[in-house]
XYZ file of C-alpha atoms in Angstrom:
391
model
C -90.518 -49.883 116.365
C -94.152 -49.953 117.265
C -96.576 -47.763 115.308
C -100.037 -46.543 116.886
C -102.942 -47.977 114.933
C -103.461 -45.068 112.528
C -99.979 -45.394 111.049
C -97.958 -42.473 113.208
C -95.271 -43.361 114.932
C -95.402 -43.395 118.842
C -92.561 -40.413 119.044
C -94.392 -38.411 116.742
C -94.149 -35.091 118.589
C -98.358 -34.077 116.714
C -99.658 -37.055 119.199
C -98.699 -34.759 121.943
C -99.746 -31.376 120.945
C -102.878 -31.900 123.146
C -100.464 -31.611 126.484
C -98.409 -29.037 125.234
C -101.068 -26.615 125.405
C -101.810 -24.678 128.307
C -102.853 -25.999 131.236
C -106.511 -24.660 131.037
C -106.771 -26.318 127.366
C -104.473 -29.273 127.749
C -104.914 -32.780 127.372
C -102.828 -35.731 129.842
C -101.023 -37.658 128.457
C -102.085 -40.714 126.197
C -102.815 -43.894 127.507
C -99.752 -45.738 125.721
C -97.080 -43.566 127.565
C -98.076 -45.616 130.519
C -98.028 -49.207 129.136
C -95.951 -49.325 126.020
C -92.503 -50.884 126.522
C -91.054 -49.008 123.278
C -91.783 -45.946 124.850
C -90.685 -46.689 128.312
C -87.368 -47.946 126.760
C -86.932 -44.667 125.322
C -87.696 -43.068 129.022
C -84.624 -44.941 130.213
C -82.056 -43.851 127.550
C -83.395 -40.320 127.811
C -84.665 -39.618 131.404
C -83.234 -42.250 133.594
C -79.847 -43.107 132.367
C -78.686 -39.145 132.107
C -79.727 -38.560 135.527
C -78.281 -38.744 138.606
C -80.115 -41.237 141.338
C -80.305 -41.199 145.133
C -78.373 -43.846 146.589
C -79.246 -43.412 150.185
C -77.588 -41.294 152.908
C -74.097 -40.614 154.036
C -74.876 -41.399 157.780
C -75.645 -44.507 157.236
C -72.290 -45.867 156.141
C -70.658 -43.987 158.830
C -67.730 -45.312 160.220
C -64.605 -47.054 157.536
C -66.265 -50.458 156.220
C -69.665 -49.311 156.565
C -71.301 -50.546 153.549
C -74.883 -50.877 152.083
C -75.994 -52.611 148.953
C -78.695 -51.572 146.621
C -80.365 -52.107 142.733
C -80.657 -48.907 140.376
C -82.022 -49.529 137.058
C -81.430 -53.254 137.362
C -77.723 -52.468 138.409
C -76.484 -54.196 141.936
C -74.693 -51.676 143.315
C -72.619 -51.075 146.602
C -71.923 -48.276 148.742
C -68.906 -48.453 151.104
C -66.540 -46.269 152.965
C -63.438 -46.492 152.597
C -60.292 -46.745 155.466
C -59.690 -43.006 153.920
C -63.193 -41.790 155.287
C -64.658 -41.457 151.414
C -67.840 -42.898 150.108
C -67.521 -44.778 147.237
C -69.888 -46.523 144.919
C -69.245 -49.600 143.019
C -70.642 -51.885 140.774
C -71.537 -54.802 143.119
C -69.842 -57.486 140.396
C -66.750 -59.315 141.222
C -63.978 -58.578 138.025
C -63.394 -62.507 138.105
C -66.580 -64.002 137.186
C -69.292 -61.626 137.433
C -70.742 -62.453 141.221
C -71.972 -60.355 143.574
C -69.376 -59.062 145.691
C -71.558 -58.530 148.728
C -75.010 -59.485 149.285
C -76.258 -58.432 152.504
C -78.254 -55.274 152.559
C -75.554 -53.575 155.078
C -72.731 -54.246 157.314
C -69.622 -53.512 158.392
C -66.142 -55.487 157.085
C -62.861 -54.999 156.559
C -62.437 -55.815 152.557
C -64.418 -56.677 150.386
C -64.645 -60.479 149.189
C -66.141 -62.429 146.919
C -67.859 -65.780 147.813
C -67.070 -67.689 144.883
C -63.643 -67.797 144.481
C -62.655 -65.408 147.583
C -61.112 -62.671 145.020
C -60.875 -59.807 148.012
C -60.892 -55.970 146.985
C -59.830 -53.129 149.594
C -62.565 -51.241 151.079
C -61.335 -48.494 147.888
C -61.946 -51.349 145.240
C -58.275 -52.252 144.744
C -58.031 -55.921 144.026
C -55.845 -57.769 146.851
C -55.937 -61.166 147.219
C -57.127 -63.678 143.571
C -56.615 -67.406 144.029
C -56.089 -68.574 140.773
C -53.984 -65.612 139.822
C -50.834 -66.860 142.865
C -48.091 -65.655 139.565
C -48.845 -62.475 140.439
C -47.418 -60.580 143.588
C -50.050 -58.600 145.918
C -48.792 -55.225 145.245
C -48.986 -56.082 141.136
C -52.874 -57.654 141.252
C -53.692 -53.411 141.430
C -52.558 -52.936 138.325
C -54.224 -55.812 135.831
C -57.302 -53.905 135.612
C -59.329 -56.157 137.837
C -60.480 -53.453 140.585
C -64.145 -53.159 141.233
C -65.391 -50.544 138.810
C -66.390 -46.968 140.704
C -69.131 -45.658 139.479
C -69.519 -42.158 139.732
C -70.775 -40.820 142.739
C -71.383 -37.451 144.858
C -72.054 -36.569 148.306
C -74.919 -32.876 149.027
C -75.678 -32.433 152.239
C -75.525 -35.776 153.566
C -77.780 -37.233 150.436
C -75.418 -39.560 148.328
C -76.082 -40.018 144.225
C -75.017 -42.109 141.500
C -74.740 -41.452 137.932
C -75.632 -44.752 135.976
C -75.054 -43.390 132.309
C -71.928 -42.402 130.107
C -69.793 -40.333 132.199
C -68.415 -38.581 128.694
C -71.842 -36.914 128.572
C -73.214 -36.816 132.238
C -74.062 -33.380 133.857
C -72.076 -32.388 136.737
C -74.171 -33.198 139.808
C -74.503 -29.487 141.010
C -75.337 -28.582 137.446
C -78.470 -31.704 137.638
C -79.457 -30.508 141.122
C -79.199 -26.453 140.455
C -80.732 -24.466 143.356
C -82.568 -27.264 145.139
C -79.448 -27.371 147.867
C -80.019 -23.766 148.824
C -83.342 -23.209 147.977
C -84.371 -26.615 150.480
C -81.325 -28.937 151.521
C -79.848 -26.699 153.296
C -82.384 -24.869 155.187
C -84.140 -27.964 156.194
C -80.285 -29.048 157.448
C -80.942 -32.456 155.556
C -77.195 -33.172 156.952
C -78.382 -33.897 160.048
C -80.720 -36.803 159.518
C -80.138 -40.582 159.997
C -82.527 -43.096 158.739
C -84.266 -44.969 161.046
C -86.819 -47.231 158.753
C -86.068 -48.339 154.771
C -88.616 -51.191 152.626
C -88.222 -51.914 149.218
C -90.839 -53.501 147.209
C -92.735 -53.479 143.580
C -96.123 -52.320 142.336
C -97.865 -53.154 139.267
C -98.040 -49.400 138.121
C -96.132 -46.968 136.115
C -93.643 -45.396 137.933
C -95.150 -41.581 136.499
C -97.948 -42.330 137.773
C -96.299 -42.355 141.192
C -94.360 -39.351 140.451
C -97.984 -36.894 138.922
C -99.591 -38.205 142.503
C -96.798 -36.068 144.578
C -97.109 -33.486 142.812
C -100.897 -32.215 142.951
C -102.891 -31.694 146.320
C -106.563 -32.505 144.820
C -106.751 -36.166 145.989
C -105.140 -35.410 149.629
C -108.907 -34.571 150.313
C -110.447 -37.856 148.806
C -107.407 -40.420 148.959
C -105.763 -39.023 152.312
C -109.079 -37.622 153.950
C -108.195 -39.283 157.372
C -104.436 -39.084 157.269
C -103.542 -35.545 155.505
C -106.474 -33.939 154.683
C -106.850 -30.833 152.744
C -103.010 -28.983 152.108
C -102.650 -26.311 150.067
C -99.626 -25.640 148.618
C -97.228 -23.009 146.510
C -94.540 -23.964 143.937
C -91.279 -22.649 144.848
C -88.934 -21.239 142.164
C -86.781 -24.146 140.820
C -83.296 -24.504 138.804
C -81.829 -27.639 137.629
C -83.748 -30.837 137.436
C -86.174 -30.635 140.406
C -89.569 -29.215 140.765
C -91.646 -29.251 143.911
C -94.072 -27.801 146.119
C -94.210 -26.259 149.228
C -96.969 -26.629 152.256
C -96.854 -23.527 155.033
C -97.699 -24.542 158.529
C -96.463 -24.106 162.001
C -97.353 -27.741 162.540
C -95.574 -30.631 161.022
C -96.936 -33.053 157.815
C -95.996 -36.022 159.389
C -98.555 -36.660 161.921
C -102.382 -37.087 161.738
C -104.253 -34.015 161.926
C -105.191 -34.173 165.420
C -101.687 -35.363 166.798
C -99.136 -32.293 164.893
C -99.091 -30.811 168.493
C -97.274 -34.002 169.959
C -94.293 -34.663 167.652
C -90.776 -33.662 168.220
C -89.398 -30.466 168.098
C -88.121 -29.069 164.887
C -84.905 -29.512 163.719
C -81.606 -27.167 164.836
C -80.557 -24.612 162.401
C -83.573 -24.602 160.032
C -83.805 -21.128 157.983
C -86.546 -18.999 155.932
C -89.540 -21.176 154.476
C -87.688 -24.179 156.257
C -89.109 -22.872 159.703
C -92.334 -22.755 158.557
C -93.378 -25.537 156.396
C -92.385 -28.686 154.062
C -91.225 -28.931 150.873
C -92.617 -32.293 148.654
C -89.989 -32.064 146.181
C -89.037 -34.478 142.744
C -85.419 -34.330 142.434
C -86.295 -35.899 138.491
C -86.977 -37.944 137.650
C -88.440 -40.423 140.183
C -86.891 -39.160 143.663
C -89.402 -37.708 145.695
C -88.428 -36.135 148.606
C -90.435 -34.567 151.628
C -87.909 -32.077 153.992
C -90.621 -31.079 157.526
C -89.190 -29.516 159.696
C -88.591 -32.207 161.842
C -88.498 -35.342 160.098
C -87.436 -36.100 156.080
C -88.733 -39.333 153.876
C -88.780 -40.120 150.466
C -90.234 -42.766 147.943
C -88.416 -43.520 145.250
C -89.745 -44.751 141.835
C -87.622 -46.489 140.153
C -89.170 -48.389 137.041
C -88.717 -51.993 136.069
C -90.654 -52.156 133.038
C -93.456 -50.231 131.409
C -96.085 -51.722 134.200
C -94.103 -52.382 136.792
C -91.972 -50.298 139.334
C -89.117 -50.699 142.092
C -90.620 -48.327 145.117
C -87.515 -47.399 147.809
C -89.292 -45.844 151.000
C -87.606 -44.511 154.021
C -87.956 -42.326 157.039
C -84.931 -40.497 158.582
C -84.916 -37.614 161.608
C -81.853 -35.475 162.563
C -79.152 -37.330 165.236
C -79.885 -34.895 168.125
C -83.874 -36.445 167.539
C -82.775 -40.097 167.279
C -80.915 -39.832 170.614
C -83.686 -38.483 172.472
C -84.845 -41.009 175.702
C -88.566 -40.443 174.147
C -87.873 -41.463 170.789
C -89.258 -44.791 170.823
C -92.500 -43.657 172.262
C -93.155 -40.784 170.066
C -91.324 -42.267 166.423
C -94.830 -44.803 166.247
C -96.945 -42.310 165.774
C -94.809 -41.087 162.650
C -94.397 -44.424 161.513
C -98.171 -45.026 161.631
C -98.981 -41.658 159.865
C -96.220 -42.078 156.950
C -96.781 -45.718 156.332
C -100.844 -44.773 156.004
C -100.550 -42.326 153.330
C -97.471 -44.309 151.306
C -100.266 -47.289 151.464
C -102.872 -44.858 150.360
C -100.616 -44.041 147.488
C -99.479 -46.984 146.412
C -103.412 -48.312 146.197
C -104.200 -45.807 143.930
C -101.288 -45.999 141.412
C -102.197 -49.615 140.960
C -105.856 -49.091 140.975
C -105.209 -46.240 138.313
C -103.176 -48.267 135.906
C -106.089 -51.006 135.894
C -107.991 -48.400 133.878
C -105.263 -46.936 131.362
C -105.201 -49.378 128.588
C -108.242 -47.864 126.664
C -108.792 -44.826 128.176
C -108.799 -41.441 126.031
C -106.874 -38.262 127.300
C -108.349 -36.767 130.313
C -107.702 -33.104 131.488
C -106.059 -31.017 134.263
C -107.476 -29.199 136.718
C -106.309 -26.177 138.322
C -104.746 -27.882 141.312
C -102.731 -30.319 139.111
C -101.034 -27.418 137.458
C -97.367 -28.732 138.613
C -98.417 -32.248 137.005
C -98.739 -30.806 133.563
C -95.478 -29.262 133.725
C -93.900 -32.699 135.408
C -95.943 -34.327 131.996
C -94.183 -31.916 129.768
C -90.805 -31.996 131.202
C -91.391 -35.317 130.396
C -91.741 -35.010 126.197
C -88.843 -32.596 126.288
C -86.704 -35.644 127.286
C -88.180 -37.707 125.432
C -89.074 -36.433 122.463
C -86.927 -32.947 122.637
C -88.750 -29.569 122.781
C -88.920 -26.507 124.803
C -88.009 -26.207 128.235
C -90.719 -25.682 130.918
C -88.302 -25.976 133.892
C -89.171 -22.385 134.589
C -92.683 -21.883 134.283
């Protein structure tokens, strides 16, 4: 294990007291939590492994053979539904020789078969056809432990999520989300939406850096001067493993100041704060998630190493919206808006990690209050230590 320079070791809980105190006194967090692969290695046993991970959403695998592929924590994985109308989730590796089963992004197909040596799985991950195995009858194949392995999976109002740790020890997935479903998924009727734009790409920053950005309002006025502007915010009471913010205003987020009055209309069914403003939410520890009330995107951080980190981004509306004869004229000027500020964002997570290596702890001011609870949410994983999920 690395030590720091005077001798302590990096999990030494004293090299944190700093951002354990109050917010008014506290220090951020050292540079090393940012760049030091011993410590991020210890984020992924603790925070990322436990946790349970967005996989994308439930309307966009649809109809039976619908099926998208995707990478969690360096895991290939594959979404599919089944000829029985469930969503699955499997590890995208054939039980033959290791290959991935399916490599285009999405599709449709009746089974499921590998290129190499055309082993073919049912749509539920039941191994049907092996050449190389022909002493075997089709209906035994299903029972020599050769299926694709199903990794476990849940479906919340139309978001899917994957648990990538021990399943002996995993938190149920209502338990890990608490009262984010009724205290935001459900009023902002997150159901309803259907993606209609997804990238994938890396940056050369920490992925917390990515995640303390969301969460604080002072550099909307400096970093997104021309595309958000100022926003205040209030923190909404939160259970489980989410913490977030929320922005009142008649007019929607997703549009540049002077164009709010010419998006779409707000989504059907939307109740209490959902009528009247956005949450930005974490869903911890990397899923950010932004529910307007009339369109929902996210960006997801998912880290690759200590310096480097796996950004998801996509931009989903509700059905009734995407069917609308106008939607192709007005969806631009979303599209414009939201890819702006994720650029603005993603410049400044890079630019900010140029200047980590030597820097000493800085402080927080009052509007980054929810970022020093984020940061100390943060040691209590990784180090253990009280629980600031309430304050």
């Amino acid at each position: 294990m690395r030590n720091l320079p005077d001798g302590k070791d990096i999990f030494d809980p004293a090299l944190y007291a700093g951002t354990r105190r109050p917010r008014a006194e506290a220090t951020t967090l050292p540079h090393w939590v940012y760049t030091d692969q011993t410590w991020f290695e210890r984020e992924m046993t603790n925070l990322f492994r436990p946790a349970w991970h967005f996989a994308g959403l439930a309307s966009s695998v649809p109809q039976p053979g619908d099926f998208r592929t995707l990478r969690l924590l360096d895991e290939p994985l594959l979404v599919v539904r089944g000829d029985d109308d469930r969503v699955r989730v499997f590890r995208n590796s054939c039980r033959h020789r290791g290959s991935l089963v399916v490599e285009e992004p999405s599709g449709n197909c009746r089974g499921l078969r590998c290129p190499y040596h055309s082993w073919t799985y049912s749509l539920e991950g039941v191994l049907k056809h092996a050449p190389g195995l022909d002493g075997h009858r089709r209906e035994e194949l299903a029972g020599l432990g050769r299926n694709l392995v199903q990794v476990p999976s849940g479906i919340r109002e139309g978001l899917i999520f994957v648990h990538l740790g021990d399943p002996a020890t995993a938190p149920t997935l209502d338990a890990y989300l608490g009262n984010y479903l009724s205290a935001v998924a459900v009023p902002h009727q997150t159901a309803q939406m259907v993606a209609v734009h997804e990238r994938e790409y890396v940056l050369d920053s920490n992925w917390k850096l990515y995640v303390e950005v969301d969460m604080e309002t002072l550099h909307t006025k400096h970093i997104h001067r021309g595309s958000i502007g100022e926003q205040p915010v209030t923190v909404p009471h939160s259970e489980g493993h989410w913490i977030g913010v929320y922005h009142a205003s008649e007019h929607t987020p997703a549009l540049h100041p002077g164009e709010r009055h010419t998006g779409f209309p707000h989504t059907k069914g939307l109740t209490g704060a959902a009528e009247h403003g956005a949450h930005f939410s974490i869903l911890l520890p990397g899923f950010f998630l932004v529910t307007a009330q009339d369109v929902m995107w996210w960006i997801h951080k998912i880290p690759d190493s200590a310096t480097r980190t796996r950004v998801r981004v996509g931009y989903s509306f509700p059905a009734s919206t995407v069917d609308r004869p106008d939607f192709d004229d007005v969806y631009p000027r979303y599209a414009k808006r939201l890819d702006q500020v994720v650029e603005e964002d993603d410049w400044i997570t890079e630019y900010q990690q140029k200047g980590l290596n030597a820097s000493p702890p800085g402080c927080y001011v009052p509007e980054e209050h929810v970022v020093h609870r984020l940061d100390n949410w943060i040691l209590d994983q990784v180090l253990g230590g009280r629980d600031v999920s309430h304050d």
